[in-house]
Short mmCIF file of C-alpha atoms and ligand atoms in Angstrom, two decimals:
data_model
loop_
_atom_site.label_atom_id
_atom_site.label_comp_id
_atom_site.label_asym_id
_atom_site.label_seq_id
_atom_site.Cartn_x
_atom_site.Cartn_y
_atom_site.Cartn_z
CA UNK A 126 36.82 -43.07 38.30
CA UNK A 127 35.00 -45.80 40.16
CA UNK A 128 32.32 -44.99 42.75
CA UNK A 129 30.60 -47.49 45.06
CA UNK A 130 27.60 -46.45 47.13
CA UNK A 131 26.31 -48.62 50.00
CA UNK A 132 22.77 -47.88 51.23
CA UNK A 133 19.67 -49.58 52.62
CA UNK A 134 17.71 -47.61 49.97
CA UNK A 135 19.56 -48.31 46.70
CA UNK A 136 16.55 -46.96 44.72
CA UNK A 137 17.25 -43.55 46.25
CA UNK A 138 20.32 -43.35 43.98
CA UNK A 139 18.29 -43.84 40.77
CA UNK A 140 18.72 -40.16 39.69
CA UNK A 141 22.40 -40.94 39.08
CA UNK A 142 21.20 -42.71 35.90
CA UNK A 143 19.97 -39.37 34.50
CA UNK A 144 21.44 -36.32 32.82
CA UNK A 145 25.18 -35.60 32.87
CA UNK A 146 26.14 -38.27 35.40
CA UNK A 147 24.00 -40.92 33.69
CA UNK A 148 25.64 -40.01 30.37
CA UNK A 149 29.12 -40.20 31.95
CA UNK A 150 28.30 -43.72 33.16
CA UNK A 151 27.07 -44.75 29.69
CA UNK A 152 30.22 -43.28 28.14
CA UNK A 153 32.42 -45.23 30.57
CA UNK A 154 33.89 -42.07 32.16
CA UNK A 155 32.42 -43.09 35.50
CA UNK A 156 31.85 -46.61 36.83
CA UNK A 157 29.18 -46.36 39.52
CA UNK A 158 27.87 -49.31 41.55
CA UNK A 159 25.11 -49.14 44.15
CA UNK A 160 25.04 -51.88 46.81
CA UNK A 161 22.19 -52.81 49.16
CA UNK A 162 23.55 -53.02 52.72
CA UNK A 163 20.91 -55.65 53.61
CA UNK A 164 22.50 -58.18 51.25
CA UNK A 165 25.43 -58.22 53.71
CA UNK A 166 23.28 -59.22 56.71
CA UNK A 167 23.03 -62.87 57.81
CA UNK A 168 19.88 -62.98 59.97
CA UNK A 169 16.39 -63.85 58.77
CA UNK A 170 15.12 -60.31 59.28
CA UNK A 171 18.11 -58.70 57.52
CA UNK A 172 18.64 -56.43 60.54
CA UNK A 173 20.83 -53.36 60.06
CA UNK A 174 20.10 -51.41 63.27
CA UNK A 175 19.90 -51.79 67.04
CA UNK A 176 19.39 -49.68 70.16
CA UNK A 177 22.16 -47.29 71.27
CA UNK A 178 24.45 -48.18 74.18
CA UNK A 179 24.08 -45.47 76.81
CA UNK A 180 20.45 -44.96 75.90
CA UNK A 181 18.81 -42.16 73.97
CA UNK A 182 16.43 -41.75 71.09
CA UNK A 183 16.58 -43.61 67.80
CA UNK A 184 18.58 -46.53 66.49
CA UNK A 185 22.21 -47.06 65.51
CA UNK A 186 23.46 -49.02 62.48
CA UNK A 187 25.08 -52.32 63.48
CA UNK A 188 28.79 -52.66 62.64
CA UNK A 189 29.00 -56.13 61.08
CA UNK A 190 26.85 -55.60 57.95
CA UNK A 191 28.94 -52.48 57.25
CA UNK A 192 32.23 -54.35 57.69
CA UNK A 193 31.01 -57.09 55.32
CA UNK A 194 29.84 -54.56 52.72
CA UNK A 195 32.97 -52.41 52.87
CA UNK A 196 35.32 -55.41 52.84
CA UNK A 197 33.52 -56.71 49.71
CA UNK A 198 33.84 -53.34 48.00
CA UNK A 199 37.51 -52.99 49.01
CA UNK A 200 38.30 -56.52 47.75
CA UNK A 201 36.61 -56.04 44.37
CA UNK A 202 38.95 -53.42 42.92
CA UNK A 203 40.30 -52.78 39.46
CA UNK A 204 44.05 -53.51 39.21
CA UNK A 205 46.44 -53.37 42.16
CA UNK A 206 46.73 -49.63 42.72
CA UNK A 207 48.77 -48.37 45.64
CA UNK A 208 46.34 -45.73 46.88
CA UNK A 209 43.64 -46.68 49.37
CA UNK A 210 40.15 -45.81 48.18
CA UNK A 211 38.49 -42.88 49.99
CA UNK A 212 35.52 -43.80 52.18
CA UNK A 213 33.14 -40.85 52.43
CA UNK A 214 30.67 -41.05 55.29
CA UNK A 215 27.91 -38.43 54.85
CA UNK A 216 27.01 -36.94 58.21
CA UNK A 217 25.99 -33.56 59.60
CA UNK A 218 28.90 -34.17 62.02
CA UNK A 219 31.39 -34.37 59.14
CA UNK A 220 33.94 -31.96 57.70
CA UNK A 221 32.32 -29.42 55.36
CA UNK A 222 32.11 -30.55 51.70
CA UNK A 223 33.09 -27.63 49.44
CA UNK A 224 34.04 -27.05 45.79
CA UNK A 225 37.68 -27.51 46.90
CA UNK A 226 36.75 -30.94 48.35
CA UNK A 227 35.00 -31.84 45.08
CA UNK A 228 38.19 -30.99 43.11
CA UNK A 229 40.33 -32.98 45.56
CA UNK A 230 38.08 -36.06 45.39
CA UNK A 231 37.80 -35.85 41.58
CA UNK A 232 41.51 -36.82 41.48
CA UNK A 233 40.90 -40.15 43.28
CA UNK A 234 40.72 -43.53 41.55
CA UNK A 235 37.96 -44.94 43.75
CA UNK A 236 35.41 -43.39 46.09
CA UNK A 237 33.12 -45.35 48.39
CA UNK A 238 30.08 -43.69 50.00
CA UNK A 239 28.59 -45.24 53.15
CA UNK A 240 25.04 -43.94 53.57
CA UNK A 241 24.01 -43.97 57.22
CA UNK A 242 20.42 -43.80 58.39
CA UNK A 243 18.86 -43.45 61.84
CA UNK A 244 21.23 -41.88 64.38
CA UNK A 245 24.33 -43.02 62.49
CA UNK A 246 26.74 -45.94 62.12
CA UNK A 247 28.52 -47.61 65.09
CA UNK A 248 31.71 -45.52 65.43
CA UNK A 249 33.96 -48.61 65.46
CA UNK A 250 33.19 -49.11 61.74
CA UNK A 251 35.04 -45.88 60.93
CA UNK A 252 38.04 -47.00 63.03
CA UNK A 253 38.09 -50.47 61.46
CA UNK A 254 37.66 -49.06 57.94
CA UNK A 255 40.77 -46.87 58.27
CA UNK A 256 42.82 -50.01 57.60
CA UNK A 257 41.40 -50.30 54.06
CA UNK A 258 40.29 -46.74 53.30
CA UNK A 259 41.07 -43.08 53.85
CA UNK A 260 37.97 -42.30 55.92
CA UNK A 261 36.36 -38.88 55.50
CA UNK A 262 33.11 -37.98 57.31
CA UNK A 263 31.58 -35.21 55.18
CA UNK A 264 28.73 -32.73 55.72
CA UNK A 265 26.93 -30.64 53.11
CA UNK A 266 26.05 -27.90 55.57
CA UNK A 267 24.53 -27.07 58.92
CA UNK A 268 21.18 -28.80 58.64
CA UNK A 269 20.00 -32.38 59.14
CA UNK A 270 18.92 -34.85 56.45
CA UNK A 271 17.27 -38.19 57.25
CA UNK A 272 20.12 -40.16 55.72
CA UNK A 273 23.21 -39.92 53.56
CA UNK A 274 21.54 -40.73 50.23
CA UNK A 275 20.49 -37.20 49.24
CA UNK A 276 23.93 -35.91 50.28
CA UNK A 277 25.56 -38.58 48.09
CA UNK A 278 23.48 -37.45 45.10
CA UNK A 279 24.83 -33.94 45.63
CA UNK A 280 28.46 -34.96 46.22
CA UNK A 281 28.59 -37.43 43.29
CA UNK A 282 27.18 -34.74 40.98
CA UNK A 283 29.64 -32.11 42.24
CA UNK A 284 32.58 -34.51 41.83
CA UNK A 285 31.41 -36.26 38.65
CA UNK A 286 31.01 -33.05 36.65
CA UNK A 287 34.70 -32.25 37.27
CA UNK A 288 35.88 -35.50 35.64
CA UNK A 289 37.47 -34.96 32.22
CA UNK A 290 34.86 -35.18 29.44
CA UNK A 291 31.75 -35.11 31.66
CA UNK A 292 30.91 -31.42 31.09
CA UNK A 293 30.96 -30.74 27.35
CA UNK A 294 32.48 -27.26 27.51
CA UNK A 295 35.14 -27.14 30.25
CA UNK A 296 35.02 -23.30 30.13
CA UNK A 297 31.70 -23.51 31.97
CA UNK A 298 33.56 -24.96 34.97
CA UNK A 299 35.77 -21.87 35.18
CA UNK A 300 33.13 -19.13 35.25
CA UNK A 301 30.82 -20.48 37.93
CA UNK A 302 30.09 -19.78 41.56
CA UNK A 303 32.89 -20.77 43.96
CA UNK A 304 35.43 -21.46 41.18
CA UNK A 305 37.26 -18.27 42.23
CA UNK A 306 35.96 -17.98 45.80
CA UNK A 307 33.16 -15.63 44.77
CA UNK A 308 29.52 -16.04 43.76
CA UNK A 309 28.72 -15.99 40.05
CA UNK A 310 27.58 -12.82 38.26
CA UNK A 311 23.94 -12.55 37.02
CA UNK A 312 23.16 -13.79 33.51
CA UNK A 313 20.62 -12.66 30.87
CA UNK A 314 19.33 -13.87 27.52
CA UNK A 315 16.97 -12.62 24.79
CA UNK A 316 14.78 -10.61 24.62
CA UNK A 317 16.84 -7.55 25.62
CA UNK A 318 13.67 -5.95 27.02
CA UNK A 319 11.18 -8.18 28.83
CA UNK A 320 8.11 -7.04 30.78
CA UNK A 321 9.56 -3.52 31.04
CA UNK A 322 12.90 -4.81 32.33
CA UNK A 323 16.05 -4.13 30.30
CA UNK A 324 19.22 -6.19 30.22
CA UNK A 325 22.08 -4.06 31.66
CA UNK A 326 23.26 -1.88 28.74
CA UNK A 327 26.94 -2.79 29.16
CA UNK A 328 26.18 -6.40 28.11
CA UNK A 329 24.93 -5.11 24.72
CA UNK A 330 27.90 -2.76 24.24
CA UNK A 331 30.28 -5.23 22.63
CA UNK A 332 33.05 -3.85 24.86
CA UNK A 333 34.53 -7.06 26.25
CA UNK A 334 36.82 -5.30 28.74
CA UNK A 335 33.93 -3.32 30.21
CA UNK A 336 31.72 -6.44 30.28
CA UNK A 337 34.38 -8.43 32.16
CA UNK A 338 34.79 -5.62 34.69
CA UNK A 339 31.03 -5.23 35.16
CA UNK A 340 30.67 -8.96 35.75
CA UNK A 341 33.53 -9.00 38.26
CA UNK A 342 32.01 -6.08 40.15
CA UNK A 343 28.62 -7.84 40.18
CA UNK A 344 30.37 -10.86 41.70
CA UNK A 345 31.77 -8.62 44.44
CA UNK A 346 28.37 -7.00 45.05
CA UNK A 347 26.53 -10.32 45.25
CA UNK A 348 29.12 -11.93 47.44
CA UNK A 349 29.19 -8.96 49.84
CA UNK A 350 25.39 -9.04 50.04
CA UNK A 351 24.71 -12.79 50.23
CA UNK A 352 27.91 -14.43 51.48
CA UNK A 353 30.12 -11.84 53.20
CA UNK A 354 31.87 -14.76 54.96
CA UNK A 355 33.49 -15.69 51.62
CA UNK A 356 35.21 -12.29 51.36
CA UNK A 357 37.41 -12.99 54.41
CA UNK A 358 39.33 -15.53 52.32
CA UNK A 359 39.48 -13.41 49.16
CA UNK A 360 42.96 -12.42 47.92
CA UNK A 361 42.64 -8.67 47.32
CA UNK A 362 46.41 -8.15 47.07
CA UNK A 363 46.69 -7.39 43.36
CA UNK A 364 43.29 -5.76 42.68
CA UNK A 365 43.12 -3.04 40.01
CA UNK A 366 42.19 0.45 41.27
CA UNK A 367 38.64 0.16 39.82
CA UNK A 368 38.08 -3.09 41.74
CA UNK A 369 39.30 -1.57 45.00
CA UNK A 370 36.89 1.32 44.35
CA UNK A 371 34.08 -1.19 43.78
CA UNK A 372 34.84 -2.80 47.14
CA UNK A 373 35.06 0.62 48.80
CA UNK A 374 31.51 1.33 47.52
CA UNK A 375 30.42 -1.93 49.14
CA UNK A 376 31.99 -0.87 52.45
CA UNK A 377 35.22 -2.86 52.21
CA UNK A 378 38.81 -1.60 52.42
CA UNK A 379 41.92 -3.53 51.43
CA UNK A 380 44.45 -3.94 54.27
CA UNK A 381 47.54 -6.12 53.71
CA UNK A 382 45.88 -7.84 50.73
CA UNK A 383 42.73 -8.73 52.72
CA UNK A 384 39.25 -7.21 52.67
CA UNK A 385 38.00 -5.56 55.84
CA UNK A 386 34.48 -4.28 56.36
CA UNK A 387 34.59 -0.62 57.33
CA UNK A 388 33.08 -0.21 60.83
CA UNK A 389 30.91 2.76 59.73
CA UNK A 390 29.63 0.98 56.60
CA UNK A 391 25.83 0.65 56.49
CA UNK A 392 23.67 -2.07 54.95
CA UNK A 393 24.74 -5.72 55.45
CA UNK A 394 24.69 -7.86 58.55
CA UNK A 395 28.43 -8.26 58.91
CL1 6GU B 467 26.31 -35.30 54.40
N1 6GU B 467 24.28 -36.24 55.82
C1 6GU B 467 23.19 -36.08 56.58
N2 6GU B 467 22.54 -37.16 57.04
N3 6GU B 467 22.71 -34.90 56.94
C2 6GU B 467 23.37 -33.84 56.48
C3 6GU B 467 24.50 -33.92 55.69
C4 6GU B 467 24.94 -35.16 55.36
N4 6GU B 467 24.94 -32.69 55.40
C5 6GU B 467 24.10 -31.88 56.00
N5 6GU B 467 23.16 -32.55 56.66
#
């Protein structure tokens, strides 16, 4: 995969030289280029922003430096592949970036990230770019960052670790939070007793069936407690009796293959 990132703070992307993603770049699994938007300006002051039409607080990123940068990135492509590269525009006004999005984007040949700052990029850039790219404004969640750079660090890591060969043991991608629509179960290591706290006995039992069931039920418990919103999308159609009982204990009944919180159930917010 090839990734291009355009930013006025290219140094912000330095962490992508470290750890798993840095190793993937060294190993040639990921070709990642960071571009300084200011090198695509033509004025003496290398201006990238201006005041907003219609008034209001803050500044807006000028369209022409972005068009120059994105055209350069689109022109400099490996081979003559049919697919347009995907242009990801980090923004709190974007579509939500999820594990499913990460899987989808990990299949692409080329991703380009356009890091906005200030109040955002002139909207006409996104319209113009649609000619060369599949444009996808993307948000990490419902909070505001000062610019797209930190969001790009998160998205590139989430996508990059799904590329073949980047994570040493691919099994670790299967048993993690969100891989099955649930939160991950709790984990423990030695010593089995630590500061008067014991590891749950079932994990020392050697009974792999019981361990798997305990872990699954812990996933249900955690998800019900911390992210009940995720349970609305959970496929409860083919659950074993013991799993339905576990959900009943948490206040959820299965109706037509979907989980429904019992109205009289205590505890949680939902
Ligand atoms: Cl992707 N960008 C910015 N600037 N703020 C955000 C975000 C992205 N996701 C949540 N807040």
